[in-house]
PDB file of C-alpha atoms in Angstrom:
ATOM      1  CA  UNK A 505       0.000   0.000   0.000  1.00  0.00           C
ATOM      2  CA  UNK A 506       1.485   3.747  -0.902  1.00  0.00           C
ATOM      3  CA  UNK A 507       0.006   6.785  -0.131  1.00  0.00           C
ATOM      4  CA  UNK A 508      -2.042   8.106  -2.979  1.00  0.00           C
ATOM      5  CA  UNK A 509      -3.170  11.412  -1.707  1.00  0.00           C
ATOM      6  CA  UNK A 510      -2.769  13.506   1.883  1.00  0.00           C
ATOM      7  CA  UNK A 511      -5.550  15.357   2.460  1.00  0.00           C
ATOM      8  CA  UNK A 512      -5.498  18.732   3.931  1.00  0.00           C
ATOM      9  CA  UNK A 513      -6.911  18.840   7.388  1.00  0.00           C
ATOM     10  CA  UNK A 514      -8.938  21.967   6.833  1.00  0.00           C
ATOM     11  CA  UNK A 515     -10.304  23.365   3.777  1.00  0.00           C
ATOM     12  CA  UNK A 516     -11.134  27.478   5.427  1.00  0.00           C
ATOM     13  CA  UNK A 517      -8.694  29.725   6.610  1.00  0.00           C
ATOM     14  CA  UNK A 518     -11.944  30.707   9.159  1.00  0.00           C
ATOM     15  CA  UNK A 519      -9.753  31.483  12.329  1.00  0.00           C
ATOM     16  CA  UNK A 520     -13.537  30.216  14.229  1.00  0.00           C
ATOM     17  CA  UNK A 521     -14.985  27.514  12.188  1.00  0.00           C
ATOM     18  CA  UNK A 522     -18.648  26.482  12.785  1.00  0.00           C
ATOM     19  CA  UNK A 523     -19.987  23.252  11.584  1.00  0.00           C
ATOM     20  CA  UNK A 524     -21.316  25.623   8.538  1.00  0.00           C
ATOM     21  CA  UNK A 525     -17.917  26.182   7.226  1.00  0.00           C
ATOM     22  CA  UNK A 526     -15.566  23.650   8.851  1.00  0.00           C
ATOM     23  CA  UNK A 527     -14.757  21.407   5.733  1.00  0.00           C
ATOM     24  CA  UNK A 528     -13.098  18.090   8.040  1.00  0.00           C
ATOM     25  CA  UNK A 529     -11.846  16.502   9.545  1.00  0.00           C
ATOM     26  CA  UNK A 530     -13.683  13.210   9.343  1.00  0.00           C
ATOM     27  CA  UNK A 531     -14.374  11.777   6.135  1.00  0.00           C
ATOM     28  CA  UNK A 532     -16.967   8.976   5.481  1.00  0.00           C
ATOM     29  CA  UNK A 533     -16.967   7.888   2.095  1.00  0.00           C
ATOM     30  CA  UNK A 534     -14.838   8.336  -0.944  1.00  0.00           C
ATOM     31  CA  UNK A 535     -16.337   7.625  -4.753  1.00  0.00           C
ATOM     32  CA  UNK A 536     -13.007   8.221  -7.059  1.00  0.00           C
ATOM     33  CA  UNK A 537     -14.131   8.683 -11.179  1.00  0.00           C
ATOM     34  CA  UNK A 538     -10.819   9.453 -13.661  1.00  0.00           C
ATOM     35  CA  UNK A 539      -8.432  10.852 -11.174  1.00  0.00           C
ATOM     36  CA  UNK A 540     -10.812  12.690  -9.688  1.00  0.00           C
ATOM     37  CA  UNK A 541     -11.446  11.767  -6.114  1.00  0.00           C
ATOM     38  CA  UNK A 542     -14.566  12.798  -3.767  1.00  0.00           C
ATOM     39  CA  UNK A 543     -15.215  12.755  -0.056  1.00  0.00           C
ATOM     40  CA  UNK A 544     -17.953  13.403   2.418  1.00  0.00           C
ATOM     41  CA  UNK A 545     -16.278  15.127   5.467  1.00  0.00           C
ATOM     42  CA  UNK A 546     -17.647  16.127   8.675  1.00  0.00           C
ATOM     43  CA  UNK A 547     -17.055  18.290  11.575  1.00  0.00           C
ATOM     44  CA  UNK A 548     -17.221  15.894  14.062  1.00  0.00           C
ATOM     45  CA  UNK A 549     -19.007  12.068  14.689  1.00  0.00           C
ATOM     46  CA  UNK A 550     -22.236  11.056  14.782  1.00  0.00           C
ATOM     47  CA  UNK A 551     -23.642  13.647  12.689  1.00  0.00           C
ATOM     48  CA  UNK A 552     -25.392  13.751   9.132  1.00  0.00           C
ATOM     49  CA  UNK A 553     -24.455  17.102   7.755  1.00  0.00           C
ATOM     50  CA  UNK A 554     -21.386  18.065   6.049  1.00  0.00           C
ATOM     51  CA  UNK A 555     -19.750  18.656   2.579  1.00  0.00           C
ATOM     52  CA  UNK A 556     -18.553  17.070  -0.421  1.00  0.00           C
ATOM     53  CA  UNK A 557     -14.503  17.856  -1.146  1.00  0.00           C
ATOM     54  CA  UNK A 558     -13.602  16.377  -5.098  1.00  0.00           C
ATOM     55  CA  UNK A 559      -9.463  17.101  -5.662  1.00  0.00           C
ATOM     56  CA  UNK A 560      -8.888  16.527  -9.103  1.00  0.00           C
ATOM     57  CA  UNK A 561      -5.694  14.424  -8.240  1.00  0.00           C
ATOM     58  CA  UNK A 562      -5.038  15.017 -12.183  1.00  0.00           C
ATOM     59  CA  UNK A 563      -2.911  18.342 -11.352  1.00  0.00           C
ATOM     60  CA  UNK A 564      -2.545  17.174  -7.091  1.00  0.00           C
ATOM     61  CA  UNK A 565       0.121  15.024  -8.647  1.00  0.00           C
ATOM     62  CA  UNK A 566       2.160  15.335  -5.383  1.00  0.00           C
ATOM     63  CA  UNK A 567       0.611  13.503  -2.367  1.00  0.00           C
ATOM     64  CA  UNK A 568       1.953  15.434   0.466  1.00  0.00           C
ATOM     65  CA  UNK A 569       1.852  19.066  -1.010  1.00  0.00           C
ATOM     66  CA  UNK A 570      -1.924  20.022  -0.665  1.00  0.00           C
ATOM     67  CA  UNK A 571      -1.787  19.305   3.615  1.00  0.00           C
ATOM     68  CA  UNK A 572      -0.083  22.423   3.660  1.00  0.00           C
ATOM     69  CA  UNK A 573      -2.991  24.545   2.661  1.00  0.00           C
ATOM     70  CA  UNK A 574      -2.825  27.109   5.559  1.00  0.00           C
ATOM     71  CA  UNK A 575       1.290  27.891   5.108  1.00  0.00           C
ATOM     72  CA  UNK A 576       1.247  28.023   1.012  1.00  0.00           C
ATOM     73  CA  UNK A 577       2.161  31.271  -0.749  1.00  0.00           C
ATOM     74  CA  UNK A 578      -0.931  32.548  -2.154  1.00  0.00           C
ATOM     75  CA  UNK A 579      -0.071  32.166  -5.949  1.00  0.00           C
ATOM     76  CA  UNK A 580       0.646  28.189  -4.897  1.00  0.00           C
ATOM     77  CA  UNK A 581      -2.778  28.514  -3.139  1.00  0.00           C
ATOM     78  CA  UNK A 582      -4.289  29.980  -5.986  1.00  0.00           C
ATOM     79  CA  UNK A 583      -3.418  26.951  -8.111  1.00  0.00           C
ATOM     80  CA  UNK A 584      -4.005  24.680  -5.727  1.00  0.00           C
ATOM     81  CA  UNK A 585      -7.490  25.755  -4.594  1.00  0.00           C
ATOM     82  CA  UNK A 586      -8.256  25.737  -8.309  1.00  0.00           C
ATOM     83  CA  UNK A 587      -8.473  21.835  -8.540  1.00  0.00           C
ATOM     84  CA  UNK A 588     -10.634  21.542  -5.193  1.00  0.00           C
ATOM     85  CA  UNK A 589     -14.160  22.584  -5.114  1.00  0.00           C
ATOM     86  CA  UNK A 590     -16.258  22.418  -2.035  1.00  0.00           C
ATOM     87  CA  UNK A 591     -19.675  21.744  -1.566  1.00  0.00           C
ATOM     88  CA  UNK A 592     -22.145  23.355   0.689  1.00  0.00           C
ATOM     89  CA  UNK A 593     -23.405  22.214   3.967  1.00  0.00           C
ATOM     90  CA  UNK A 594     -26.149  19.515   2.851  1.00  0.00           C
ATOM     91  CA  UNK A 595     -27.604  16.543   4.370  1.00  0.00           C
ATOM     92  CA  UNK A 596     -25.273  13.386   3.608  1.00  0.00           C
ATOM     93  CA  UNK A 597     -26.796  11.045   6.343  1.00  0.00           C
ATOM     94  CA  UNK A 598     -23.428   8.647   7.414  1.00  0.00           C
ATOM     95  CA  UNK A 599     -21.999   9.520   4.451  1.00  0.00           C
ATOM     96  CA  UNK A 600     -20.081   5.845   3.251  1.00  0.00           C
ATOM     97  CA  UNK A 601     -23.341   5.883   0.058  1.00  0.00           C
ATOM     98  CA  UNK A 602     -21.877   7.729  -2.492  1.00  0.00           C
ATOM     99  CA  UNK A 603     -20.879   7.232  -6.071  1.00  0.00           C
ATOM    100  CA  UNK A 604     -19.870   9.694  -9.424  1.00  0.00           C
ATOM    101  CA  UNK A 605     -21.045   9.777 -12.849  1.00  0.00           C
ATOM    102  CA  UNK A 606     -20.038  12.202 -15.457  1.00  0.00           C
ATOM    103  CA  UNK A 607     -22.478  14.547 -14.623  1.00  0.00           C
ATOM    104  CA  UNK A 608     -23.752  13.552 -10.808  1.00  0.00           C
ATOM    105  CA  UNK A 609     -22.552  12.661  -7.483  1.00  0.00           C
ATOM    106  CA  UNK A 610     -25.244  10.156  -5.987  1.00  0.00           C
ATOM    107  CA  UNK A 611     -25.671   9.951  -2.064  1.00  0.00           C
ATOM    108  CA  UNK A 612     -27.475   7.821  -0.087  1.00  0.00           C
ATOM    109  CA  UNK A 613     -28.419   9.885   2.717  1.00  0.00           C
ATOM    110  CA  UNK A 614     -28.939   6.741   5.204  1.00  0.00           C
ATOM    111  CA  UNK A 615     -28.380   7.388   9.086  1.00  0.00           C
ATOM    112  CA  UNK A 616     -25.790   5.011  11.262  1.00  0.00           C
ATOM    113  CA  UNK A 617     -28.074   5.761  14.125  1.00  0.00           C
ATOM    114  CA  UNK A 618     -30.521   3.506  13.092  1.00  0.00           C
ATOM    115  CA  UNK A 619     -30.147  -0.755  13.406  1.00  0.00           C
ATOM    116  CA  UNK A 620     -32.844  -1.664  10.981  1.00  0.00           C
ATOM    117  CA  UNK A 621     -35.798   1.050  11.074  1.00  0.00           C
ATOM    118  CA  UNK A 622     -38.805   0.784   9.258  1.00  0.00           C
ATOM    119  CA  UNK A 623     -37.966   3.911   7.592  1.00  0.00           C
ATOM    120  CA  UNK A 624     -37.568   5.663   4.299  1.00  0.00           C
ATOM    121  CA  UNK A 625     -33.673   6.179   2.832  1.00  0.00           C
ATOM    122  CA  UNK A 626     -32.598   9.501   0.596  1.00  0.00           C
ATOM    123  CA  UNK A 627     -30.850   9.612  -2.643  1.00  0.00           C
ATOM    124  CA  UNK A 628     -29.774  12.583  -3.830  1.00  0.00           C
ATOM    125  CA  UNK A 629     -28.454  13.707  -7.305  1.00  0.00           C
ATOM    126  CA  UNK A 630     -26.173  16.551  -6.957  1.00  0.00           C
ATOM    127  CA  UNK A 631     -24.705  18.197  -9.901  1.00  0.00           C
ATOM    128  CA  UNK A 632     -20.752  17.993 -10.162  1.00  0.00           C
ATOM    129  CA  UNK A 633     -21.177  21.441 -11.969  1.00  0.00           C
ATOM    130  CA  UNK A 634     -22.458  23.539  -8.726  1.00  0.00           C
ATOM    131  CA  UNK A 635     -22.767  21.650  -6.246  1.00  0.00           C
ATOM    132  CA  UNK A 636     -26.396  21.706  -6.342  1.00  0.00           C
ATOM    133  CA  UNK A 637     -29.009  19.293  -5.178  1.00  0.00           C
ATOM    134  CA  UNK A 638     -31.345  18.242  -8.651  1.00  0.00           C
ATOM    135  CA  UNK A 639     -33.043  15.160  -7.888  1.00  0.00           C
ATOM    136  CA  UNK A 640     -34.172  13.593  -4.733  1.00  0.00           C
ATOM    137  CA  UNK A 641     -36.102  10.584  -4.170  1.00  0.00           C
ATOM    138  CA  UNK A 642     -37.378   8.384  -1.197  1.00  0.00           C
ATOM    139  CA  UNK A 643     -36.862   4.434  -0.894  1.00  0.00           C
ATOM    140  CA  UNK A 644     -38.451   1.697   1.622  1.00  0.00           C
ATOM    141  CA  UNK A 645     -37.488  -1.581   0.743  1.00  0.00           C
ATOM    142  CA  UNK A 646     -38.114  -5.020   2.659  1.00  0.00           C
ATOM    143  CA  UNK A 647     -37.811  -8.460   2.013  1.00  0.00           C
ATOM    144  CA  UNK A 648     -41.268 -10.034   1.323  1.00  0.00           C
ATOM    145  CA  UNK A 649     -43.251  -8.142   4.265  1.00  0.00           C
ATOM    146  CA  UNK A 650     -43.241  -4.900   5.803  1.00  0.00           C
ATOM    147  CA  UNK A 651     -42.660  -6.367   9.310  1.00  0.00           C
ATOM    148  CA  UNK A 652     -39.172  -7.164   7.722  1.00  0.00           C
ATOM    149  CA  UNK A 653     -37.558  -3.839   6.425  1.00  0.00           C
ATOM    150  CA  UNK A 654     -34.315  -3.295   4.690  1.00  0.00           C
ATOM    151  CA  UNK A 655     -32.326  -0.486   5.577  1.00  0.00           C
ATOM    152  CA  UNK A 656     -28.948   0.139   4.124  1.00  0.00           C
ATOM    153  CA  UNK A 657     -26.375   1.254   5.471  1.00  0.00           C
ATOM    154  CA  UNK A 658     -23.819   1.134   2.823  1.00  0.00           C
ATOM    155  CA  UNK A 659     -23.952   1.132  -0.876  1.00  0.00           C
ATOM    156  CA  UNK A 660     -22.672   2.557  -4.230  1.00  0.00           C
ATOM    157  CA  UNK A 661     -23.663   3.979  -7.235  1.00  0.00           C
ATOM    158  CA  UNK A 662     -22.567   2.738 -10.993  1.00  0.00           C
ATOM    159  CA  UNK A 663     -24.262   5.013 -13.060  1.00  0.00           C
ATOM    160  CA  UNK A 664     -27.587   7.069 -12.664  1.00  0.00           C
ATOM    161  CA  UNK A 665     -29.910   3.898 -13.150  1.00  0.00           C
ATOM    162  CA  UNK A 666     -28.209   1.495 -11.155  1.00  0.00           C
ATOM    163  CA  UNK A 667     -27.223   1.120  -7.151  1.00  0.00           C
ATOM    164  CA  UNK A 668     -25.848  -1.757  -5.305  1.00  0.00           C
ATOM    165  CA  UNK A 669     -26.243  -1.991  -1.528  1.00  0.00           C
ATOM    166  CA  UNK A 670     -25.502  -4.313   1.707  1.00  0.00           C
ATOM    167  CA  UNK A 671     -27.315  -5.077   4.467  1.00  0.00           C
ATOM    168  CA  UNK A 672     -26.182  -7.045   7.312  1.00  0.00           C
ATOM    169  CA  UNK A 673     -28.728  -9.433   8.596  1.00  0.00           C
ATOM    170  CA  UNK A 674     -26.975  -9.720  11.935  1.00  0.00           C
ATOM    171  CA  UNK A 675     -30.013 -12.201  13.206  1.00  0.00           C
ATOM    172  CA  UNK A 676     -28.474 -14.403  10.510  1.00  0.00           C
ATOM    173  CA  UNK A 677     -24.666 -13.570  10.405  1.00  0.00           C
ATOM    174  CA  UNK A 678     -24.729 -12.657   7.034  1.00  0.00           C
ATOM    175  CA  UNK A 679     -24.183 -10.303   4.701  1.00  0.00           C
ATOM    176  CA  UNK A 680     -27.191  -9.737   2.002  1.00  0.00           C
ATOM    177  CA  UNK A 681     -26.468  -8.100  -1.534  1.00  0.00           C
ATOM    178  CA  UNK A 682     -29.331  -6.137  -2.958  1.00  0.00           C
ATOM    179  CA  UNK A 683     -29.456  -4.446  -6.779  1.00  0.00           C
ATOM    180  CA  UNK A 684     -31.813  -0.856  -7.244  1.00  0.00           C
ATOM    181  CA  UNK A 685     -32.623  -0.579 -11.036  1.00  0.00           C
ATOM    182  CA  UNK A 686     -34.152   2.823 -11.630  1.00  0.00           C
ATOM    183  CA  UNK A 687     -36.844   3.527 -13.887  1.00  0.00           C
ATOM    184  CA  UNK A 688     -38.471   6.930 -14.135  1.00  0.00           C
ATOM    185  CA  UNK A 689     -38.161   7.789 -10.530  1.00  0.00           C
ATOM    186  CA  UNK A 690     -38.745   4.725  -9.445  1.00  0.00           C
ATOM    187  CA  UNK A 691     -36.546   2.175  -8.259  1.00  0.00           C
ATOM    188  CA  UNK A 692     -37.156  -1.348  -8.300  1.00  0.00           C
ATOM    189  CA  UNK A 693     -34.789  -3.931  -5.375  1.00  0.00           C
ATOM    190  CA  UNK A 694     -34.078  -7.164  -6.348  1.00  0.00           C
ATOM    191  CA  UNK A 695     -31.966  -9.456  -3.931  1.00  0.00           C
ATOM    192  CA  UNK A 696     -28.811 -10.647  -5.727  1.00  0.00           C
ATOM    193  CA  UNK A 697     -27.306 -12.337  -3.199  1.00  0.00           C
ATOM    194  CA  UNK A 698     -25.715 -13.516   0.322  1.00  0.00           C
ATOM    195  CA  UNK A 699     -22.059 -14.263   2.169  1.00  0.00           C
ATOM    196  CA  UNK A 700     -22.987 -16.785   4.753  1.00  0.00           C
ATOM    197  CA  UNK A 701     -20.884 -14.971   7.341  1.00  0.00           C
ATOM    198  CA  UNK A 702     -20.117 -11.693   9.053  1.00  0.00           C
ATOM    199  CA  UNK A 703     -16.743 -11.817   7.853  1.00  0.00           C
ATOM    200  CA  UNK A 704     -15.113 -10.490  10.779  1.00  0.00           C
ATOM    201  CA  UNK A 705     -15.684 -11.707  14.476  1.00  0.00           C
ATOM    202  CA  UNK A 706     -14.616  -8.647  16.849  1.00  0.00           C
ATOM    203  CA  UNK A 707     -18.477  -6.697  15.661  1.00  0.00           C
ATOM    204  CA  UNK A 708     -16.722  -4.200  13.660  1.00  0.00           C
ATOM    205  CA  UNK A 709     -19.146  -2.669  11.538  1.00  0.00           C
ATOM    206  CA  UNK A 710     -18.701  -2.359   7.823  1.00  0.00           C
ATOM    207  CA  UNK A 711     -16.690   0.547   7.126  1.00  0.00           C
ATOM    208  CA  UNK A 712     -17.116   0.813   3.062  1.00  0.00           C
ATOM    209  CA  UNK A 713     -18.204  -0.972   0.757  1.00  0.00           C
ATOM    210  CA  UNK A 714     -18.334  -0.600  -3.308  1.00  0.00           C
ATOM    211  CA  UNK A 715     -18.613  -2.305  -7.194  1.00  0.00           C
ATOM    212  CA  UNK A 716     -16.550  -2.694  -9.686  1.00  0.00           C
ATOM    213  CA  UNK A 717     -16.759  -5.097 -12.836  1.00  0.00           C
ATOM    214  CA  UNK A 718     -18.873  -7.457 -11.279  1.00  0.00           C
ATOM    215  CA  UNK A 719     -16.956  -7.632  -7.706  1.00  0.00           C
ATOM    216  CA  UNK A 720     -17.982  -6.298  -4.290  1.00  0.00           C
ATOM    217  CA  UNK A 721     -15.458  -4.722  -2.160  1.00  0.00           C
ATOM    218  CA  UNK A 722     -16.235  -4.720   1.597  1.00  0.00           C
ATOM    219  CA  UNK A 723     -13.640  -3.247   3.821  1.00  0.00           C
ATOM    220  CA  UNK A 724     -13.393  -3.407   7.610  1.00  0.00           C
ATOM    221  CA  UNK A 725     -10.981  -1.603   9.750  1.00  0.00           C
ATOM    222  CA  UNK A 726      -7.249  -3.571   8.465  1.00  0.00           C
ATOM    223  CA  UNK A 727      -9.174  -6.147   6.215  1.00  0.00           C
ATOM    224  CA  UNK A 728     -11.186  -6.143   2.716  1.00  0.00           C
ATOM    225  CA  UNK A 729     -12.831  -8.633   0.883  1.00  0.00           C
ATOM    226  CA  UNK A 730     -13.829  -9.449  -2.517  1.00  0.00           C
ATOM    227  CA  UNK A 731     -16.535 -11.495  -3.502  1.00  0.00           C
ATOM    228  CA  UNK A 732     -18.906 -11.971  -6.298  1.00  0.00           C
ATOM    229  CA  UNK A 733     -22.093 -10.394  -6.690  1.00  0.00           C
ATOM    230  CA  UNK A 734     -23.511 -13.901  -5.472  1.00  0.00           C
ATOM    231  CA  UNK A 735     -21.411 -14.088  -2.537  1.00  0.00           C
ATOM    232  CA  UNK A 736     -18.448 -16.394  -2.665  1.00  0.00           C
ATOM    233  CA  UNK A 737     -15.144 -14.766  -1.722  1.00  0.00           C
ATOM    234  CA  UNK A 738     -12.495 -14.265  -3.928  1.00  0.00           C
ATOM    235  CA  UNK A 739      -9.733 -12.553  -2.144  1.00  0.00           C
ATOM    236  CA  UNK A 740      -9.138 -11.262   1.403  1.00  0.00           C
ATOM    237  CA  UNK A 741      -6.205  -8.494   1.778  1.00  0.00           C
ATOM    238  CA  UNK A 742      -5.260  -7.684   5.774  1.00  0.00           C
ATOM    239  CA  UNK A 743      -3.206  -4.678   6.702  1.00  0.00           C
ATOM    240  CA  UNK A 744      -1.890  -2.811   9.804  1.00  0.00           C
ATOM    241  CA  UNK A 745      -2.598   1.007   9.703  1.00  0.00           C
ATOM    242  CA  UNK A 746      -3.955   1.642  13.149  1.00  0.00           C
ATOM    243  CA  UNK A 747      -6.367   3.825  11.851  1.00  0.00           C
ATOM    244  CA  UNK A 748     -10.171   3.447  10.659  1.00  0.00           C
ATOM    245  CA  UNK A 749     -10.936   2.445   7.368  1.00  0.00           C
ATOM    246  CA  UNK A 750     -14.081   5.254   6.047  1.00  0.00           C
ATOM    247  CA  UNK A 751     -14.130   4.599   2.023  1.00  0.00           C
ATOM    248  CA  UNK A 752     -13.024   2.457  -0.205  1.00  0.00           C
ATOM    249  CA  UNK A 753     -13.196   3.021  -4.251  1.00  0.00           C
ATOM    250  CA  UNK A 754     -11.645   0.911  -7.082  1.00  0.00           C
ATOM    251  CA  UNK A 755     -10.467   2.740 -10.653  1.00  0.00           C
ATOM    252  CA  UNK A 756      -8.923   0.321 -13.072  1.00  0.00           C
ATOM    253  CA  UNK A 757      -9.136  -2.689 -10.999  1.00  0.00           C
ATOM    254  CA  UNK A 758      -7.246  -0.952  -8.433  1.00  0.00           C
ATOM    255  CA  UNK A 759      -8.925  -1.049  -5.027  1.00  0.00           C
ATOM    256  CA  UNK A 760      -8.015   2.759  -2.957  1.00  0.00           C
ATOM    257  CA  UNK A 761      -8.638   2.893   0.969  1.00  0.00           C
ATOM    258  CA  UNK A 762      -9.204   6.226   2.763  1.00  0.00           C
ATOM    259  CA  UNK A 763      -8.317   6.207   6.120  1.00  0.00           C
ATOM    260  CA  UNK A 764      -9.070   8.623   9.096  1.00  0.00           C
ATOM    261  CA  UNK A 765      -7.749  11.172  10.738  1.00  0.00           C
ATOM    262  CA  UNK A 766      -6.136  12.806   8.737  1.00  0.00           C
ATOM    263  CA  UNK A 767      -7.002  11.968   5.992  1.00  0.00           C
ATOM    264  CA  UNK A 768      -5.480   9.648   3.699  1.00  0.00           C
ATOM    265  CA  UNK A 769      -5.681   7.977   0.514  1.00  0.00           C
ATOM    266  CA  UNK A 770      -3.750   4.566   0.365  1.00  0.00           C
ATOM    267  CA  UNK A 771      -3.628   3.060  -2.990  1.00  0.00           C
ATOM    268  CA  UNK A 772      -3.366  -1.384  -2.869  1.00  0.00           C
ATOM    269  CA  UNK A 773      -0.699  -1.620  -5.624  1.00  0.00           C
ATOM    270  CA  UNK A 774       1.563  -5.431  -4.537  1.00  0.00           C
ATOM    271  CA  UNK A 775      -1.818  -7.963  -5.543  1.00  0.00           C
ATOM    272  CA  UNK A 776       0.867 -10.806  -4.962  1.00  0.00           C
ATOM    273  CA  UNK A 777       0.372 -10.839  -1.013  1.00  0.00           C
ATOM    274  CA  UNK A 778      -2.767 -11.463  -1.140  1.00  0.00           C
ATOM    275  CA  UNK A 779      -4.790 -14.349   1.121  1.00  0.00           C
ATOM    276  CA  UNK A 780      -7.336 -16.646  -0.155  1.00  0.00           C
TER     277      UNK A 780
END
């Protein structure tokens, strides 16, 4: 694993921040689309407002250089600021649901409060132009009856018709894998699958989980799996960073981990170690 990208801590030279225009320090979720890499960040825990950050890591070539936001000289802050763009404060529930298309970020605004409510989930199209919020819809989904809901707390986006998303039947010690076609504005769940196990034995909650060319990618704090979309593993990687896992996203085949405080981006690049 190498460091991909340091993160700066802060993203306002606000001497006071408020939870308005604090941008960090505790990212969630990370959706990365051609070198361009976006994060949900938050001013502290347990809440479910905060901003998008994308870097366009394109131009951020050098992955220590952009921490040092608050001691540049301002015509290297200039041209650095240029190739980061901030969202407003908006509602990004836990913020680990979140995924990039050429025109969109997608969120799933889903709370980690909740175990398994019998509530309603958010997705939200925002525009990667502005920043601004264009579509919103409201999902329930359950499995056969009412009186057993699905709520998901982790899930990505592969284009602006299609979502995959997890939920952990804990009842069961499993894993369930759940496909959201849209149509119109509606969107239709269809269980794909299930991974007869909770995959890690200490409770640790799933920290991030994404897609990519038929594969799931489930990370845990120091460990990630990769499965099919039925279920069966394929690989397990295990690593030592001491620090929470809060995103994972894969761009040619290439799985990334952010990790908090501060933020970092750790790219997986030696496949040869890996465990079966």
């Amino acid at each position: 694993m190498i460091t991909q990208f340091y993160q700066p801590r802060f993203h306002s030279l606000t001497p006071q921040p408020t939870p308005l225009n604090q941008i960090g320090v505790i990212p969630q979720g990370i959706s990365l689309k051609q070198n361009q890499l976006t994060v949900s960040y938050f001013s502290e825990p347990n809440v479910e407002w905060g901003h998008l950050v994308t870097y366009n890591l394109n131009h951020l070539s050098d992955p220590l250089k952009s921490q040092n936001l608050l001691t540049m000289k301002w015509r290297e802050l200039k041209n650095t600021s240029r190739n980061i763009a901030v969202s407003p404060y908006m509602k990004l529930g836990h913020g680990q649901s979140i995924g990039m298309t050429k025109k969109y970020i997608y969120v799933l605004a889903s709370s980690n409060k909740e175990a398994n409510p019998d509530k309603s989930e958010e997705i939200f199209q925002i525009s990667r132009k502005n920043y601004q919020i264009n579509h919103l819809w409201t999902i329930k989904v359950w499995n056969r009856s009412s009186y057993y809901p699905r709520y998901f707390h982790n899930a990505c986006f592969i284009n602006s018709h299609l979502m995959y998303a997890t939920f952990h039947n804990a009842s069961k010690g499993l894993y369930e894998y759940w496909k959201l076609s849209r149509n119109g504005n509606t969107w239709m769940p269809t269980e794909i699958g299930a991974t007869q196990s909770d995959f890690v034995k200490n409770n640790s909650p799933l920290q991030s989980f994404t897609s990519s060319r038929s594969k799931f990618y489930l990370a845990f704090n120091d460990n990630l799996f990769i499965i099919t979309h039925p279920g069966k593993l394929i690989q397990h990687y295990q690593f030592h960073t001491l620090r929470e896992t809060e995103g994972i996203a894969v761009e040619n085949d290439r799985p990334y981990i952010e990790l908090a405080r501060r933020p970092e981006l750790l790219q997986i690049k030696n496949q040869q170690n890996k465990k079966n």
